[in-house]
Short mmCIF file of C-alpha atoms in Angstrom, two decimals:
data_model
loop_
_atom_site.label_atom_id
_atom_site.label_comp_id
_atom_site.label_asym_id
_atom_site.label_seq_id
_atom_site.Cartn_x
_atom_site.Cartn_y
_atom_site.Cartn_z
CA MET D 1 10.04 271.40 211.77
CA PRO D 2 9.50 271.43 215.77
CA LEU D 3 5.81 272.08 216.67
CA PHE D 4 6.37 275.25 218.49
CA ALA D 5 8.40 276.89 215.74
CA ARG D 6 5.19 276.33 213.43
CA LEU D 7 2.73 277.99 215.98
CA THR D 8 2.10 281.59 214.33
CA PRO D 9 0.47 284.00 216.74
CA ALA D 10 -2.81 283.32 214.99
CA VAL D 11 -2.43 279.71 215.75
CA LEU D 12 -2.07 280.34 219.24
CA SER D 13 -4.97 282.97 219.08
CA LEU D 14 -7.07 279.95 217.41
CA ALA D 15 -5.98 277.70 220.48
CA LEU D 16 -6.82 280.30 223.28
CA LEU D 17 -9.86 281.69 222.32
CA SER D 18 -11.25 277.89 221.28
CA GLY D 19 -11.09 278.72 217.75
CA THR D 20 -14.42 280.51 217.60
CA ALA D 21 -12.73 283.87 216.20
CA ALA D 22 -10.27 282.56 214.21
CA ALA D 23 -12.43 279.93 212.46
CA SER D 24 -14.20 282.83 211.61
CA THR D 25 -11.34 284.40 209.89
CA ASN D 26 -10.20 281.28 208.20
CA ALA D 27 -13.77 280.87 206.72
CA ALA D 28 -13.66 284.43 205.18
CA ALA D 29 -11.17 282.71 202.68
CA VAL D 30 -13.89 280.19 201.63
CA SER D 31 -16.59 281.60 199.10
CA GLY D 32 -19.76 280.10 199.68
CA ASN D 33 -19.95 276.81 199.73
CA GLN D 34 -17.27 276.70 197.05
CA SER D 35 -13.47 275.53 198.22
CA ALA D 36 -10.49 276.42 196.21
CA ASP D 37 -10.79 273.70 194.33
CA ARG D 38 -13.83 274.06 193.46
CA THR D 39 -15.62 271.57 195.45
CA ALA D 40 -19.07 272.56 196.78
CA TRP D 41 -19.87 271.46 200.03
CA LEU D 42 -23.14 271.21 202.02
CA CYS D 43 -21.16 271.01 205.16
CA LYS D 44 -17.76 272.41 206.22
CA PRO D 45 -16.02 273.15 209.10
CA GLY D 46 -15.46 276.85 208.90
CA MET D 47 -17.29 277.64 206.00
CA ALA D 48 -19.87 280.74 206.34
CA ASP D 49 -22.87 279.74 207.45
CA ASN D 50 -22.25 276.39 207.95
CA PRO D 51 -25.46 274.61 207.76
CA CYS D 52 -23.97 271.85 210.28
CA ASN D 53 -23.07 274.36 212.53
CA GLN D 54 -19.29 273.78 213.48
CA ASP D 55 -16.47 276.32 213.04
CA LEU D 56 -12.85 275.34 212.07
CA THR D 57 -12.07 273.29 215.13
CA GLY D 58 -15.60 271.48 215.11
CA ASN D 59 -17.02 273.62 217.80
CA PRO D 60 -20.77 275.48 217.30
CA GLN D 61 -19.98 277.83 214.77
CA ARG D 62 -23.27 279.75 215.96
CA PRO D 63 -24.31 279.94 219.89
CA TYR D 64 -27.08 277.37 221.45
CA SER D 65 -30.48 277.80 220.67
CA GLY D 66 -32.60 277.13 223.95
CA GLY D 67 -29.82 275.37 225.24
CA SER D 68 -29.52 272.84 222.01
CA PHE D 69 -26.95 272.33 219.67
CA THR D 70 -28.93 273.08 216.40
CA MET D 71 -27.66 272.42 212.85
CA ARG D 72 -29.79 274.83 209.63
CA TYR D 73 -31.66 274.20 206.37
CA PRO D 74 -29.84 276.34 203.91
CA SER D 75 -33.70 278.19 203.55
CA GLY D 76 -32.68 279.30 207.37
CA GLN D 77 -34.84 276.79 209.23
CA THR D 78 -32.82 275.12 212.32
CA VAL D 79 -33.23 271.91 213.64
CA THR D 80 -32.35 270.49 217.09
CA LEU D 81 -30.52 267.19 217.74
CA ASP D 82 -32.22 266.58 220.77
CA ALA D 83 -34.27 262.95 220.79
CA GLU D 84 -37.24 262.30 222.52
CA ARG D 85 -37.76 258.61 223.83
CA SER D 86 -40.37 255.96 222.73
CA PRO D 87 -42.73 255.43 224.28
CA SER D 88 -42.10 257.61 227.35
CA GLY D 89 -41.58 260.73 226.09
CA HIS D 90 -38.53 260.88 228.23
CA LYS D 91 -35.97 264.08 226.47
CA GLU D 92 -32.59 263.12 225.61
CA ALA D 93 -30.13 266.19 224.91
CA PHE D 94 -27.66 265.85 222.46
CA ALA D 95 -23.91 266.47 223.50
CA GLY D 96 -22.43 268.99 220.92
CA PRO D 97 -19.53 268.96 219.54
CA LYS D 98 -16.21 270.12 221.71
CA ARG D 99 -13.32 270.39 219.41
CA PRO D 100 -13.82 267.20 218.22
CA SER D 101 -10.37 265.09 217.64
CA VAL D 102 -11.59 263.09 213.98
CA ASP D 103 -12.89 264.18 210.63
CA CYS D 104 -16.09 262.54 209.27
CA PHE D 105 -16.36 262.61 205.45
CA TYR D 106 -20.03 261.92 204.42
CA ALA D 107 -21.66 261.15 201.02
CA TYR D 108 -25.74 261.19 200.94
CA PRO D 109 -27.68 258.33 198.85
CA THR D 110 -30.06 258.88 196.03
CA VAL D 111 -32.10 261.48 196.77
CA ASP D 112 -32.64 263.02 193.66
CA MET D 113 -35.77 261.85 191.51
CA LEU D 114 -35.50 263.48 188.36
CA GLY D 115 -32.05 264.63 187.87
CA ALA D 116 -32.46 268.10 189.32
CA ASN D 117 -28.97 267.97 190.80
CA ALA D 118 -26.87 268.70 188.07
CA SER D 119 -25.54 271.84 189.19
CA ARG D 120 -24.44 270.16 192.62
CA ALA D 121 -26.48 272.89 194.43
CA ALA D 122 -27.21 272.60 198.25
CA GLU D 123 -30.99 271.47 197.59
CA GLU D 124 -32.74 271.05 200.65
CA GLN D 125 -33.26 267.74 200.59
CA LEU D 126 -29.51 267.00 200.63
CA MET D 127 -29.69 268.58 204.56
CA ALA D 128 -32.67 266.38 204.93
CA VAL D 129 -30.92 263.53 204.52
CA MET D 130 -28.21 264.51 206.57
CA LEU D 131 -29.76 265.37 209.25
CA ALA D 132 -31.63 262.15 208.56
CA GLN D 133 -28.44 260.22 208.69
CA ALA D 134 -25.32 261.91 209.67
CA ALA D 135 -25.96 264.79 211.91
CA ARG D 136 -25.44 262.57 215.01
CA PHE D 137 -22.01 261.75 214.29
CA SER D 138 -21.01 265.37 214.62
CA GLY D 139 -20.72 265.11 218.68
CA THR D 140 -17.69 263.04 217.52
CA CYS D 141 -16.00 264.71 214.56
CA ARG D 142 -15.93 267.83 211.87
CA MET D 143 -18.16 267.21 209.43
CA PHE D 144 -17.44 267.17 205.86
CA ALA D 145 -20.32 266.71 203.10
CA PRO D 146 -19.41 267.30 199.49
CA VAL D 147 -22.34 267.95 197.11
CA TYR D 148 -22.15 265.50 194.34
CA ARG D 149 -23.81 265.02 190.42
CA GLN D 150 -25.43 261.98 191.44
CA ALA D 151 -27.19 259.32 189.61
CA ALA D 152 -30.89 260.35 189.68
CA PHE D 153 -33.65 257.65 190.62
CA THR D 154 -34.70 257.85 186.78
CA GLU D 155 -31.21 257.29 185.66
CA ILE D 156 -30.49 254.20 187.74
CA LEU D 157 -33.65 252.60 186.74
CA SER D 158 -33.01 253.37 183.04
CA GLY D 159 -30.01 252.31 180.98
CA GLY D 160 -28.13 255.50 181.74
CA LYS D 161 -27.04 254.37 184.56
CA SER D 162 -23.50 253.79 184.10
CA ALA D 163 -22.66 257.18 182.72
CA ALA D 164 -24.71 258.85 185.27
CA LEU D 165 -22.82 256.95 188.59
CA ASP D 166 -19.13 257.57 186.93
CA ARG D 167 -20.14 261.21 187.16
CA GLY D 168 -21.10 261.13 190.64
CA ARG D 169 -17.86 258.91 191.45
CA ALA D 170 -15.75 261.70 189.84
CA ASP D 171 -16.97 264.36 191.93
CA ILE D 172 -16.54 262.41 195.04
CA ASP D 173 -12.85 261.23 194.14
CA SER D 174 -12.22 265.20 193.72
CA ALA D 175 -13.94 266.08 197.14
CA TRP D 176 -11.44 263.58 199.04
CA ARG D 177 -8.59 264.91 197.06
CA ASP D 178 -9.53 268.15 197.93
CA TYR D 179 -10.31 267.41 201.52
CA TRP D 180 -7.13 265.58 202.04
CA GLU D 181 -4.91 268.09 200.39
CA HIS D 182 -6.18 270.92 202.04
CA ASP D 183 -8.47 270.07 205.18
CA ASN D 184 -7.16 267.04 207.07
CA VAL D 185 -4.80 269.21 209.05
CA ASP D 186 -5.74 270.09 212.17
CA PRO D 187 -5.97 273.76 212.88
CA VAL D 188 -3.97 273.76 216.33
CA THR D 189 -1.28 271.16 215.91
CA HIS D 190 -0.75 271.30 212.26
CA ARG D 191 -0.81 267.65 211.91
CA ARG D 192 -3.16 264.82 210.07
CA ARG D 193 -6.36 263.89 211.47
CA GLY D 194 -8.00 260.41 211.77
CA VAL D 195 -11.06 260.35 209.70
CA VAL D 196 -14.34 258.44 209.28
CA ILE D 197 -15.71 257.44 206.04
CA LEU D 198 -19.67 257.63 205.98
CA GLY D 199 -21.82 257.15 203.06
CA HIS D 200 -25.10 255.45 202.11
CA SER D 201 -26.61 253.75 198.89
CA GLN D 202 -25.37 255.34 195.79
CA GLY D 203 -23.15 257.19 198.31
CA ALA D 204 -21.53 254.54 199.67
CA THR D 205 -20.76 252.95 195.79
CA ALA D 206 -19.40 256.13 195.14
CA LEU D 207 -16.83 255.94 198.04
CA THR D 208 -15.95 252.59 197.70
CA ALA D 209 -14.71 253.34 194.30
CA MET D 210 -12.59 256.03 195.67
CA MET D 211 -11.23 254.12 198.59
CA ARG D 212 -10.26 251.29 196.21
CA ARG D 213 -8.08 254.23 193.76
CA GLN D 214 -7.24 256.66 196.78
CA ILE D 215 -7.17 254.85 200.27
CA ASP D 216 -6.73 251.11 199.47
CA ARG D 217 -3.39 250.75 198.37
CA ASN D 218 -2.09 254.11 200.15
CA PRO D 219 -0.68 253.30 203.46
CA ALA D 220 -0.15 257.03 204.54
CA MET D 221 -3.64 257.05 204.01
CA ARG D 222 -4.95 254.15 205.43
CA SER D 223 -3.28 254.97 208.76
CA HIS D 224 -5.57 257.62 209.17
CA LEU D 225 -8.76 255.82 208.56
CA VAL D 226 -10.49 255.59 211.70
CA SER D 227 -13.54 253.60 210.20
CA ALA D 228 -15.78 253.42 206.93
CA VAL D 229 -19.22 253.17 207.35
CA LEU D 230 -20.59 252.19 203.85
CA LEU D 231 -24.23 251.09 204.23
CA GLY D 232 -26.68 249.94 201.78
CA GLY D 233 -24.39 249.90 199.18
CA ASP D 234 -23.15 246.69 198.10
CA VAL D 235 -19.51 246.57 199.42
CA THR D 236 -18.82 242.83 199.17
CA THR D 237 -15.93 240.60 200.28
CA ASP D 238 -13.76 241.45 197.37
CA SER D 239 -14.27 245.04 197.39
CA PHE D 240 -10.82 245.67 198.81
CA ARG D 241 -7.50 244.23 198.97
CA THR D 242 -6.21 245.36 202.14
CA LEU D 243 -9.17 247.11 203.89
CA PRO D 244 -10.37 243.98 206.21
CA ALA D 245 -14.00 244.23 207.78
CA CYS D 246 -14.46 245.10 211.07
CA THR D 247 -14.58 242.15 213.74
CA ARG D 248 -14.02 241.72 217.42
CA THR D 249 -13.72 238.37 219.09
CA SER D 250 -14.28 239.43 222.68
CA ARG D 251 -15.44 242.53 225.16
CA ARG D 252 -11.84 242.64 226.25
CA ALA D 253 -10.44 243.04 222.75
CA PRO D 254 -9.50 246.38 221.44
CA VAL D 255 -12.38 248.40 219.32
CA PRO D 256 -11.09 247.39 215.69
CA THR D 257 -9.84 250.72 213.00
CA GLY D 258 -9.10 250.76 209.86
CA CYS D 259 -11.92 248.65 208.72
CA VAL D 260 -14.74 248.68 207.29
CA VAL D 261 -18.51 248.65 208.80
CA ALA D 262 -21.32 247.42 206.15
CA TYR D 263 -24.62 246.08 205.56
CA SER D 264 -28.46 245.76 204.01
CA SER D 265 -31.21 245.91 206.48
CA TYR D 266 -34.20 243.65 205.93
CA ALA D 267 -37.02 242.49 207.93
CA GLN D 268 -37.00 238.73 205.86
CA ARG D 269 -35.06 237.26 203.52
CA PRO D 270 -34.21 239.35 200.44
CA ALA D 271 -36.07 238.30 197.54
CA PRO D 272 -33.82 237.27 194.29
CA ASN D 273 -35.13 240.69 192.47
CA ASP D 274 -34.36 242.68 195.36
CA MET D 275 -31.69 245.33 194.86
CA PHE D 276 -29.61 245.24 197.94
CA GLY D 277 -27.64 242.29 199.75
CA ARG D 278 -27.23 239.86 196.78
CA THR D 279 -24.87 238.66 194.64
CA ALA D 280 -24.95 236.23 191.53
CA SER D 281 -22.09 234.38 192.38
CA ARG D 282 -21.50 231.98 195.23
CA LYS D 283 -17.76 232.72 195.64
CA ASN D 284 -18.47 236.72 197.06
CA HIS D 285 -20.90 237.99 198.97
CA VAL D 286 -22.01 241.29 200.21
CA LEU D 287 -20.45 242.17 204.17
CA CYS D 288 -22.76 242.42 207.01
CA VAL D 289 -21.07 243.88 210.20
CA ASN D 290 -22.95 244.18 212.86
CA PRO D 291 -22.22 247.09 214.85
CA ALA D 292 -24.20 246.03 217.97
CA ALA D 293 -22.05 242.94 217.87
CA LEU D 294 -18.89 245.02 217.58
CA LEU D 295 -19.53 247.05 220.26
CA HIS D 296 -20.34 243.72 222.52
CA GLY D 297 -17.42 241.75 220.94
CA THR D 298 -19.71 239.29 219.92
CA PRO D 299 -19.69 237.21 216.09
CA HIS D 300 -22.12 239.08 213.74
CA THR D 301 -24.45 236.56 213.41
CA ARG D 302 -25.33 236.71 217.07
CA ARG D 303 -28.54 238.47 217.80
CA GLN D 304 -28.15 241.81 219.39
CA THR D 305 -30.40 244.57 220.62
CA LEU D 306 -30.50 247.95 218.17
CA ASP D 307 -30.34 251.81 218.87
CA ALA D 308 -33.24 253.22 216.49
CA TYR D 309 -33.59 256.99 216.17
CA MET D 310 -35.88 258.12 213.37
CA PRO D 311 -35.88 261.14 211.90
CA THR D 312 -39.18 263.72 213.10
CA GLN D 313 -41.58 265.64 211.26
CA ARG D 314 -39.14 268.98 212.57
CA THR D 315 -36.07 267.02 211.19
CA LEU D 316 -37.17 266.70 207.89
CA ASN D 317 -38.59 270.49 207.72
CA GLY D 318 -42.24 268.83 207.30
CA HIS D 319 -45.61 270.31 207.91
CA LEU D 320 -49.00 269.53 208.43
CA LEU D 321 -50.02 268.86 204.60
CA SER D 322 -46.35 267.01 203.84
CA PRO D 323 -45.06 266.08 207.06
CA LYS D 324 -41.82 264.21 205.42
CA GLY D 325 -40.58 267.51 203.45
CA SER D 326 -38.27 266.75 200.54
CA MET D 327 -38.25 263.16 201.73
CA GLY D 328 -41.82 262.56 200.93
CA THR D 329 -40.79 260.15 197.96
CA VAL D 330 -37.73 258.41 199.53
CA LEU D 331 -39.80 257.90 203.03
CA THR D 332 -42.84 256.19 201.22
CA GLY D 333 -44.21 253.51 203.61
CA TYR D 334 -42.43 255.22 206.81
CA ARG D 335 -44.23 256.64 209.91
CA VAL D 336 -42.59 260.41 210.51
CA SER D 337 -43.40 261.33 214.29
CA ASP D 338 -44.69 265.45 214.96
CA SER D 339 -42.49 265.29 218.13
CA ALA D 340 -40.79 268.71 218.89
CA ALA D 341 -37.66 266.81 219.31
CA GLY D 342 -35.32 266.07 216.56
CA TYR D 343 -35.68 262.34 216.43
CA LEU D 344 -37.80 259.32 218.33
CA HIS D 345 -35.64 257.29 219.87
CA HIS D 346 -36.46 253.48 219.73
CA PRO D 347 -34.12 252.15 222.64
CA GLY D 348 -34.60 247.96 222.51
CA ALA D 349 -37.40 248.10 220.03
CA LEU D 350 -35.43 246.22 217.47
CA THR D 351 -32.71 243.54 217.38
CA GLY D 352 -30.17 242.43 214.37
CA GLU D 353 -28.23 239.83 212.90
CA CYS D 354 -26.34 239.09 209.99
CA ARG D 355 -27.29 236.34 208.16
CA LEU D 356 -25.90 234.68 204.79
CA ASP D 357 -27.74 232.19 202.51
CA LYS D 358 -26.35 230.81 199.12
CA SER D 359 -28.86 229.04 197.18
CA ALA D 360 -29.05 228.67 193.01
CA ASP D 361 -30.58 232.28 192.66
CA GLY D 362 -27.24 233.51 194.24
CA THR D 363 -25.98 234.56 197.47
CA ALA D 364 -28.24 236.50 200.30
CA SER D 365 -26.22 238.45 202.85
CA TRP D 366 -28.18 240.95 205.02
CA LEU D 367 -28.75 242.33 208.55
CA GLN D 368 -31.67 240.56 209.50
CA ILE D 369 -34.42 243.20 211.88
CA SER D 370 -36.44 242.08 214.21
CA GLY D 371 -38.84 243.53 216.82
CA ASP D 372 -41.24 246.28 216.51
CA THR D 373 -40.61 247.33 213.12
CA ALA D 374 -44.50 248.78 212.99
CA ALA D 375 -43.35 251.56 215.49
CA PHE D 376 -42.08 253.62 212.16
CA THR D 377 -43.60 251.46 208.95
CA GLU D 378 -47.11 252.67 207.73
CA PRO D 379 -49.24 249.58 207.49
CA GLY D 380 -50.21 247.62 203.81
CA THR D 381 -47.43 249.79 202.38
CA LYS D 382 -44.00 249.21 201.04
CA SER D 383 -40.91 250.87 200.08
CA PRO D 384 -39.95 251.70 196.53
CA LEU D 385 -36.63 250.04 197.06
CA SER D 386 -35.74 247.01 198.89
CA GLY D 387 -36.49 245.77 202.57
CA LEU D 388 -35.10 248.51 205.32
CA HIS D 389 -33.00 250.30 203.01
CA VAL D 390 -34.06 253.89 203.34
CA ILE D 391 -33.63 253.36 207.37
CA ASP D 392 -30.09 251.74 207.16
CA PHE D 393 -28.73 254.08 209.40
CA ASN D 394 -31.65 254.80 211.53
CA VAL D 395 -32.28 251.21 212.80
CA ALA D 396 -28.77 251.06 214.27
CA GLN D 397 -28.03 254.87 214.52
CA GLY D 398 -27.04 254.60 218.53
CA ASN D 399 -25.12 251.61 218.21
CA LEU D 400 -23.05 253.22 214.94
CA THR D 401 -22.36 256.66 216.97
CA ARG D 402 -21.11 254.87 220.15
CA LEU D 403 -19.04 252.26 218.04
CA VAL D 404 -17.43 255.42 216.09
CA ARG D 405 -16.60 257.21 219.04
CA ALA D 406 -15.24 254.20 220.36
CA GLN D 407 -12.95 253.45 217.49
CA SER D 408 -12.06 257.46 217.46
CA LYS D 409 -10.30 256.76 221.11
CA THR D 410 -8.86 253.65 219.93
CA TRP D 411 -7.45 255.58 216.95
CA GLN D 412 -6.51 258.29 218.83
CA ALA D 413 -4.63 256.38 221.66
CA ARG D 414 -2.58 254.24 218.74
CA HIS D 415 -1.28 257.60 216.75
CA HIS D 416 0.07 259.48 220.30
CA TYR D 417 1.82 262.89 220.02
CA ALA D 418 3.37 264.43 223.04
CA VAL D 419 5.99 266.63 223.72
CA SER D 420 8.38 266.44 226.99
CA CYS D 421 10.61 269.13 228.55
CA ARG D 422 13.70 268.56 230.46
CA SER D 423 16.17 270.47 232.42
CA PRO D 424 19.58 269.01 232.89
CA GLU D 425 18.59 267.67 236.41
CA ARG D 426 14.76 266.73 235.48
CA ARG D 427 11.94 265.74 233.54
CA VAL D 428 9.55 268.89 234.21
CA GLY D 429 6.28 267.68 232.31
CA ARG D 430 4.74 265.98 229.81
CA ASP D 431 1.53 266.12 227.84
CA GLY D 432 -0.09 264.56 224.60
CA ALA D 433 -2.16 265.43 221.19
CA THR D 434 -3.21 263.50 218.43
CA GLY D 435 -5.56 266.52 216.80
CA SER D 436 -7.88 267.09 219.56
CA SER D 437 -7.66 270.49 220.73
CA ASP D 438 -8.03 270.27 224.19
CA ALA D 439 -5.17 268.12 224.23
CA ALA D 440 -3.34 270.35 221.65
CA LEU D 441 -3.95 273.64 224.25
CA ALA D 442 -2.39 271.11 227.30
CA VAL D 443 0.72 271.10 224.67
CA ILE D 444 0.73 274.76 223.66
CA THR D 445 1.06 275.57 227.46
CA LEU D 446 3.72 273.34 228.40
CA LEU D 447 5.50 274.63 225.33
CA LEU D 448 5.23 277.74 226.40
CA ARG D 449 5.84 277.12 230.12
CA CYS D 450 9.13 275.55 229.04
CA ARG D 451 10.55 278.05 226.60
CA HIS D 452 9.72 280.68 229.41
CA GLN D 453 11.91 278.36 231.64
CA GLY D 454 14.49 277.87 229.42
CA LEU D 455 14.20 274.15 229.12
CA THR D 456 14.61 271.80 226.33
CA VAL D 457 11.85 270.61 224.12
CA THR D 458 11.69 267.07 222.85
CA GLU D 459 8.71 265.46 220.34
CA HIS D 460 7.33 262.36 220.59
CA VAL D 461 5.22 260.87 217.85
CA ALA D 462 3.86 257.20 217.88
#
């Protein structure tokens, strides 16, 4: 069916009013944070009181607070995504979402210490880790973040690990199917959107299992994968059959899409008993894709400057007695600034390069972090996990957000939708859209003009 025939008055209103009113109407069909298929959502565009503050089109659901785009804890505490540059103190405004043309599907890492999240409730610590890791991607994508019954830290360290992990993987599988069947459709163009998959630690492991089953051998889904950023989840060289690691041979080469970015960050070679970045085999190894190298078009083993963003006390909803808030245990060994901004930006403080080391005790593969790590680690302490695992996203967050933005633009250019209007004598005009509501508005305007003039409409899909 042609696009114009599918443009109901409600959809036209959605486009012409920038999505706000219509998104609120559509959100009324969602009860709390539960979808029609009973997925529990931490963040979902258009749901009532979305903590990630995006309506159905991805625009801000609530007005900017003090001129800044904000997100919100379930308790109501708002958090700015603005940053403060260290050491200058210069304030950096976060460019909030403006009808982002792709989606993000995010699975958070292990934050449940004792098994308290078996009910799939949107707990405060889930929002805290979302803000620390994934919130700043919202300038590029609509953010979908399901709540899943993850294995608690105590279960991971005990004999019940396998069953507990399977429980969370089943939830992620179900949430992805729910998203793909009901939400991976643009509210204006009614066409499928590109999607960026984001995950860390246990979340990355669950997403890897889901991608093997549902995306790796499914050409239709695979064609809509913009990128998969799976950090600290020990994605290996043989995790997927068809999805490659992201590589780029030169700066002139196109930014790769439909591929995987993965690494585990360390400030030193992983020890034999470390939890991440190691395999017992010498035949395969954990992937290491350096996002800064991708942006520069150099080998992953080439040292590049990283762009680190660390969450502040405000982002973690902390206070004087508990500056790290609900993330106090997870962030043991890390400094948290009391800046009024949401993040402390450390441009140029760190460098990263991928390293591979095969020895008698197996193969180690990691992103070597060098530079001023003392700026955000506490002296004389060590994370209860391994290396810099807890801040895998943060050590290169600026690089990662820029990479995903570039990949999204490349994906859109390759998945072009356009319309042409012709009279018997000449072509009147042409415009394109790939899920972007901005571009879709231009297409809709052109279609209306063509219809008014009695011209022939032709659709083109690349």
